[in-house]
Tab-separated table of C-alpha atoms in Angstrom:
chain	number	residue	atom	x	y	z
A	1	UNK	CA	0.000	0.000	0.000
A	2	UNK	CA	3.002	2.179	0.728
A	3	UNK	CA	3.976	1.935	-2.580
A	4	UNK	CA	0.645	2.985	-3.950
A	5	UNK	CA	0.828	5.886	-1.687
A	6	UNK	CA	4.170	7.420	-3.179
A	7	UNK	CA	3.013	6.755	-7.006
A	8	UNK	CA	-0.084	9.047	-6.199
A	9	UNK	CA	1.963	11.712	-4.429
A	10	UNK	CA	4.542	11.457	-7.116
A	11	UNK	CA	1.913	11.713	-9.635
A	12	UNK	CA	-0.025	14.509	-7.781
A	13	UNK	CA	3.241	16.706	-7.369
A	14	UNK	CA	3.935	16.102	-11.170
A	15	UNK	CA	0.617	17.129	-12.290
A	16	UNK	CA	1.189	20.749	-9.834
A	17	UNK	CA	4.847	20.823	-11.552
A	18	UNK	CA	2.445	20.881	-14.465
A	19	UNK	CA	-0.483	23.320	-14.340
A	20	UNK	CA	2.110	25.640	-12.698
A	21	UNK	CA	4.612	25.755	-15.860
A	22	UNK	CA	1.603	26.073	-18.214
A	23	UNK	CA	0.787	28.655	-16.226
A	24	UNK	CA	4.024	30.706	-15.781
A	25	UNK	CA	4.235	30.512	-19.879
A	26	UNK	CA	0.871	31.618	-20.301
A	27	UNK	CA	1.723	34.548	-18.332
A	28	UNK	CA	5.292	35.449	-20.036
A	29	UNK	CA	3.393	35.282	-23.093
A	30	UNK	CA	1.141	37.962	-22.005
A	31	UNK	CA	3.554	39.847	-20.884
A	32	UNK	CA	5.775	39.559	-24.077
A	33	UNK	CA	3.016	40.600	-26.298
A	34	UNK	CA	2.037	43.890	-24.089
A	35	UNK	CA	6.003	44.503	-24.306
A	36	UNK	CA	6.305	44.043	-28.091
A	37	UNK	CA	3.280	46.661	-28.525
A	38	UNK	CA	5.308	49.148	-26.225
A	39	UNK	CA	8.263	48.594	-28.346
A	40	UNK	CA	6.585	49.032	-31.371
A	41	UNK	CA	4.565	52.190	-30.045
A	42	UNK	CA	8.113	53.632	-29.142
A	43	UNK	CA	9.692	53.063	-32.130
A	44	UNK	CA	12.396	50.471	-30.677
A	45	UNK	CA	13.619	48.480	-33.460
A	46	UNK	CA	16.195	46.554	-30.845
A	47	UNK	CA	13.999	46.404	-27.568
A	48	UNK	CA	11.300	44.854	-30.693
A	49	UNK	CA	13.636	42.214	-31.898
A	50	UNK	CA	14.478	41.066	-28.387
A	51	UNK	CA	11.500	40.627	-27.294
A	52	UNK	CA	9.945	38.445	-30.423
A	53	UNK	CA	12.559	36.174	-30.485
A	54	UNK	CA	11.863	35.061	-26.708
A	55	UNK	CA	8.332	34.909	-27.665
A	56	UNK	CA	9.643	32.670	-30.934
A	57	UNK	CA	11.075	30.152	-28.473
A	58	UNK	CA	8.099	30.252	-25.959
A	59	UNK	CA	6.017	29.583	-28.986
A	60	UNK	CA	7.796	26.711	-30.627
C-alpha cells in the first residue's frame, strides 16, 4: 500500500509541476506581447527584436 501511496503523491506533485509551468508561460506570453506593442509604439527596433525572439522560443 506504501507503494501505492508514493506513485499518487509522485503523480499529484507532477501534475502541480504541471499546471504551474503552463501557467508561468501563459503569463510570459502575455507579458511579451504587451512589451512588443510598447516597443513598437516607441519606435524600438532593438527592444522589438528582443522581445519576439523570446516569444519565438516560448512559442515553438
Amino acid at each position: 500500500m506504501d507503494n501505492m501511496k508514493v506513485a499518487y503523491e509522485n503523480m499529484l506533485g507532477l501534475a502541480a509541476e504541471m499546471v504551474l509551468d503552463e501557467a508561468l508561460r501563459k503569463y510570459r506570453t502575455e507579458k511579451l506581447y504587451e512589451d512588443i506593442d510598447d516597443a513598437l509604439a516607441r519606435h524600438d527596433p532593438e527592444q522589438f527584436r528582443l522581445l519576439t525572439d523570446e516569444l519565438k522560443t516560448i512559442l515553438s
